[in-house]
Short mmCIF file of N, CA and C and ligand atoms in Angstrom, two decimals:
data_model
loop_
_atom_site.label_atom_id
_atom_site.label_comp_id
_atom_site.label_asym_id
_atom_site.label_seq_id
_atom_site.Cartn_x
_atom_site.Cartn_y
_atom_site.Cartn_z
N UNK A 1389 0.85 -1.20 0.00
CA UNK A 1389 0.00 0.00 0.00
C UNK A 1389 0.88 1.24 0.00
N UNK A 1390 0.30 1.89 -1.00
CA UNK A 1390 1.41 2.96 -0.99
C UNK A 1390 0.85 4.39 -0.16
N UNK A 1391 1.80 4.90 0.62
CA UNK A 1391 1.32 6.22 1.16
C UNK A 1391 1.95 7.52 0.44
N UNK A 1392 0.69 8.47 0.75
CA UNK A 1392 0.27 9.32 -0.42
C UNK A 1392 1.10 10.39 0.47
N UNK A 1393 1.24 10.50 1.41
CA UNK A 1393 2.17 11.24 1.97
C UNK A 1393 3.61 11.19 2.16
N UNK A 1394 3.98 10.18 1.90
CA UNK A 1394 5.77 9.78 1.38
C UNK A 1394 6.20 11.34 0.77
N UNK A 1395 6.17 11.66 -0.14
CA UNK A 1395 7.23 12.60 -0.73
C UNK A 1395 6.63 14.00 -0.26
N UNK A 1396 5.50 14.06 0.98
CA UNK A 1396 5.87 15.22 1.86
C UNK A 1396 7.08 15.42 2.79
N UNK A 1397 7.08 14.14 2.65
CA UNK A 1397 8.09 13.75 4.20
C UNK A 1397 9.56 13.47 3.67
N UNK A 1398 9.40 13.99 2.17
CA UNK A 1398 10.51 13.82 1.45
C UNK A 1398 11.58 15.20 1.02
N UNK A 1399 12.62 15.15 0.97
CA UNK A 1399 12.93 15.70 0.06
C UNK A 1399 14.33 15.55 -0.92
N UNK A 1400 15.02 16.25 -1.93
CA UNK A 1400 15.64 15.81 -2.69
C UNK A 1400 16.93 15.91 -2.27
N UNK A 1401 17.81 14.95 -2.36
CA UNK A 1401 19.39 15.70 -1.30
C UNK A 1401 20.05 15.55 -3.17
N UNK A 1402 20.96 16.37 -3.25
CA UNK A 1402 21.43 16.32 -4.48
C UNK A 1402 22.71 15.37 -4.50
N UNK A 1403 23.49 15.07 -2.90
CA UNK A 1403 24.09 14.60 -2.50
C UNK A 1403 23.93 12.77 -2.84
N UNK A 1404 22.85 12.71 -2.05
CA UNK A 1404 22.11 11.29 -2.43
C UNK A 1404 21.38 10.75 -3.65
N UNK A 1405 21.51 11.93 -4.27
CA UNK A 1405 20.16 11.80 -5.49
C UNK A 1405 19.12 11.09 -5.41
N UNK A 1406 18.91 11.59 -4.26
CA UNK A 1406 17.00 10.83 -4.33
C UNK A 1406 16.38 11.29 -3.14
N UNK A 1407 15.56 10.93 -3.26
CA UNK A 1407 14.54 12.16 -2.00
C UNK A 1407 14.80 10.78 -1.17
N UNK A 1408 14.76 11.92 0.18
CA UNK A 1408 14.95 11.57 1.62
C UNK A 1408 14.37 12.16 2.37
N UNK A 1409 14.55 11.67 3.72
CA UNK A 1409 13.60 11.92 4.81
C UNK A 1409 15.18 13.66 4.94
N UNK A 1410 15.00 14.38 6.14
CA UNK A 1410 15.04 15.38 6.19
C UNK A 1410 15.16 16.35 7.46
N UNK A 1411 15.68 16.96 7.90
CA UNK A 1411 15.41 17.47 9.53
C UNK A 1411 15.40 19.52 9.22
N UNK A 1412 14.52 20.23 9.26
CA UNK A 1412 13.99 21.14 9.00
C UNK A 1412 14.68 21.88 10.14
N UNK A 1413 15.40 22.94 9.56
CA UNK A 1413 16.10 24.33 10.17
C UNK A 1413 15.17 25.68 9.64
N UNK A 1414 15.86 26.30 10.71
CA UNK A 1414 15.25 27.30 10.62
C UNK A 1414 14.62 27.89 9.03
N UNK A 1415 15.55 28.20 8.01
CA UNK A 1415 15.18 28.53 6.78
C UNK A 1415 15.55 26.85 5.75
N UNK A 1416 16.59 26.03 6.29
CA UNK A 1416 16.62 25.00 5.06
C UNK A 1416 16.20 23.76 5.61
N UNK A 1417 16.53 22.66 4.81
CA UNK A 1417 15.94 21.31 5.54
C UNK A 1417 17.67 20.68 4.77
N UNK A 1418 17.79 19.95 5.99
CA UNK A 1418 19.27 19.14 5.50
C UNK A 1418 18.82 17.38 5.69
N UNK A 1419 19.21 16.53 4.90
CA UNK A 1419 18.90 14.83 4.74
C UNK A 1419 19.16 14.53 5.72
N UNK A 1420 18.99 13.57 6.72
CA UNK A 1420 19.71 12.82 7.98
C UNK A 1420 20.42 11.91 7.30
N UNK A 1421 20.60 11.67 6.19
CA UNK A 1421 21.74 10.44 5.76
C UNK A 1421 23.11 10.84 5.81
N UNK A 1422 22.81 12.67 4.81
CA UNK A 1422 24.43 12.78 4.78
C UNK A 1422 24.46 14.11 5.21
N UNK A 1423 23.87 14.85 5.59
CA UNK A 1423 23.70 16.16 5.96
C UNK A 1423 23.89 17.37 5.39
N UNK A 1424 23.50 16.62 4.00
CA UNK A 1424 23.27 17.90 2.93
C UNK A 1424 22.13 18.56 2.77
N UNK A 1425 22.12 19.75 2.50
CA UNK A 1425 20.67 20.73 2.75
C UNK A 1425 20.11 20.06 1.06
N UNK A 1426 19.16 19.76 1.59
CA UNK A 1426 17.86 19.19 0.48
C UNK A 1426 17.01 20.19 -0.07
N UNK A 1427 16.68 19.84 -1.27
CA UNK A 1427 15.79 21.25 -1.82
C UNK A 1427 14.40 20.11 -2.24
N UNK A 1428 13.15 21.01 -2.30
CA UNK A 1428 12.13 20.82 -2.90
C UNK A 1428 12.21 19.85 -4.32
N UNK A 1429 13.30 20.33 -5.13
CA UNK A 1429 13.22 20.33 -6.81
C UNK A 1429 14.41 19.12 -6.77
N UNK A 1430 14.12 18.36 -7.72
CA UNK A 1430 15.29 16.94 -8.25
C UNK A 1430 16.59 18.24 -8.52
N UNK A 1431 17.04 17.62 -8.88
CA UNK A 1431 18.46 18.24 -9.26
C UNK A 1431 18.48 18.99 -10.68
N UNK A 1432 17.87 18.13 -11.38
CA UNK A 1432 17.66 18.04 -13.05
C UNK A 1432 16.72 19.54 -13.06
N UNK A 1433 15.40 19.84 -12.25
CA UNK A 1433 14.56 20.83 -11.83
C UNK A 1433 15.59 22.01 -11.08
N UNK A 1434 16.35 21.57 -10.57
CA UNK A 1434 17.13 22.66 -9.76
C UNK A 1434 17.64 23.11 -11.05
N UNK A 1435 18.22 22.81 -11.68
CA UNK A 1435 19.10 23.33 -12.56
C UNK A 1435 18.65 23.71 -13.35
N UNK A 1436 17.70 23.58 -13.83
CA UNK A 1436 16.66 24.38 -14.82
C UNK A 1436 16.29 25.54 -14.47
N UNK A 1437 16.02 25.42 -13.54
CA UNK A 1437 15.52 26.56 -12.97
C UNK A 1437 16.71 27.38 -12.91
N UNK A 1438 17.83 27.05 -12.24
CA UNK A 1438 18.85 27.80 -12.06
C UNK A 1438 19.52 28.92 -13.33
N UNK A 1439 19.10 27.84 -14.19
CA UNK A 1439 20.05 28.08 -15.56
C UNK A 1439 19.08 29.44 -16.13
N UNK A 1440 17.89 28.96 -15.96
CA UNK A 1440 16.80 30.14 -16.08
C UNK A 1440 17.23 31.50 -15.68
N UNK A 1441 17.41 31.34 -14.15
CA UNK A 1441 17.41 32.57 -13.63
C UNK A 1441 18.88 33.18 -13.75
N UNK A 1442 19.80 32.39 -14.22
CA UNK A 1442 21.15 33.29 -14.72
C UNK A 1442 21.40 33.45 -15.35
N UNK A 1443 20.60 33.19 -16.82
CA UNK A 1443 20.38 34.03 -18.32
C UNK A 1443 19.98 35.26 -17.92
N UNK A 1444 18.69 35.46 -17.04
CA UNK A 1444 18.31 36.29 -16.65
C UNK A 1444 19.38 37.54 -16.57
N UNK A 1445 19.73 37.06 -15.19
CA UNK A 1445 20.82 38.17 -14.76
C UNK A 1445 21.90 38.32 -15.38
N UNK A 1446 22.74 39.61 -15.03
CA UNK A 1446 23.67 40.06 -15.73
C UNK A 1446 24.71 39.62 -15.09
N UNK A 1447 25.92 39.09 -16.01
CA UNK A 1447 27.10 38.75 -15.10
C UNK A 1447 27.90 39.37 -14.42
N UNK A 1448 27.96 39.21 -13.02
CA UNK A 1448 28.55 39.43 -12.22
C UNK A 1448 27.63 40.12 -10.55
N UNK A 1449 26.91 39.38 -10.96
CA UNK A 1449 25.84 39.48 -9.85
C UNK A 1449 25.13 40.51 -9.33
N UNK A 1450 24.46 40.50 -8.26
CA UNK A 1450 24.15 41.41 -7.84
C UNK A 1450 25.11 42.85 -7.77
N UNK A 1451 24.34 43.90 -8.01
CA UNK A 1451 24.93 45.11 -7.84
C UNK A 1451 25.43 45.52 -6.29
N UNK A 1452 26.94 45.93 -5.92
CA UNK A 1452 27.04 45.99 -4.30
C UNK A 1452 26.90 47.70 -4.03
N UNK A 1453 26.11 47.73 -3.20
CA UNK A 1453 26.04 48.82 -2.87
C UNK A 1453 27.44 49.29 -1.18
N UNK A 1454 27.96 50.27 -2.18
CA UNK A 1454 29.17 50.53 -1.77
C UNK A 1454 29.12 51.91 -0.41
N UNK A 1455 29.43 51.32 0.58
CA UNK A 1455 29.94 52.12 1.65
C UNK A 1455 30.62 53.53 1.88
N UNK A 1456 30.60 54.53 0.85
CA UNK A 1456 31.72 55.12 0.75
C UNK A 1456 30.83 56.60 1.88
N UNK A 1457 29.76 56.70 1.93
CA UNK A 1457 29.03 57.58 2.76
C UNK A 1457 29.36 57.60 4.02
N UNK A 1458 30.14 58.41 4.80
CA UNK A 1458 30.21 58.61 5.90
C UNK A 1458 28.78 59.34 6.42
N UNK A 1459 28.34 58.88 7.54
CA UNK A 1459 27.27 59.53 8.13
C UNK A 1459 28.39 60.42 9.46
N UNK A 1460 27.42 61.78 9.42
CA UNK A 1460 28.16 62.76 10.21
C UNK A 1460 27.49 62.26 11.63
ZN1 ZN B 1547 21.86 13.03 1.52
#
């Protein structure tokens, strides 16, 4: 019998390549196998996505906003 809740309780370690169980931090969730932070998305999905969003942007990342203002 299969449970329909398995791959809530899942997620993807890119480490392991395959969804795993998981222990939830504050902002990430890391695998209990190997203690790599696990994402939502397979790897194959991570990277798509990734690849997406850095066509997007321009190289060399974010713009740094530079310190040079002394406050009196
Ligand atoms: Zn892992």
């Amino acid at each position: 019998m299969e449970n329909p809740d398995y791959y809530n309780d899942r997620k993807f370690c890119s480490n392991c390549q395959r969804y795993v169980s998981y222990l939830m931090s504050l902002d990430h969730s890391y695998c209990t196998e190997c203690g790599e932070r696990v994402r939502l998305f397979s790897q194959n999905d991570w990277e798509n996505f990734h690849d997406t969003l850095q066509r997007q942007k321009p190289k060399g990342g974010r713009p740094r906003k530079q310190r040079g203002k002394e406050s009196a």
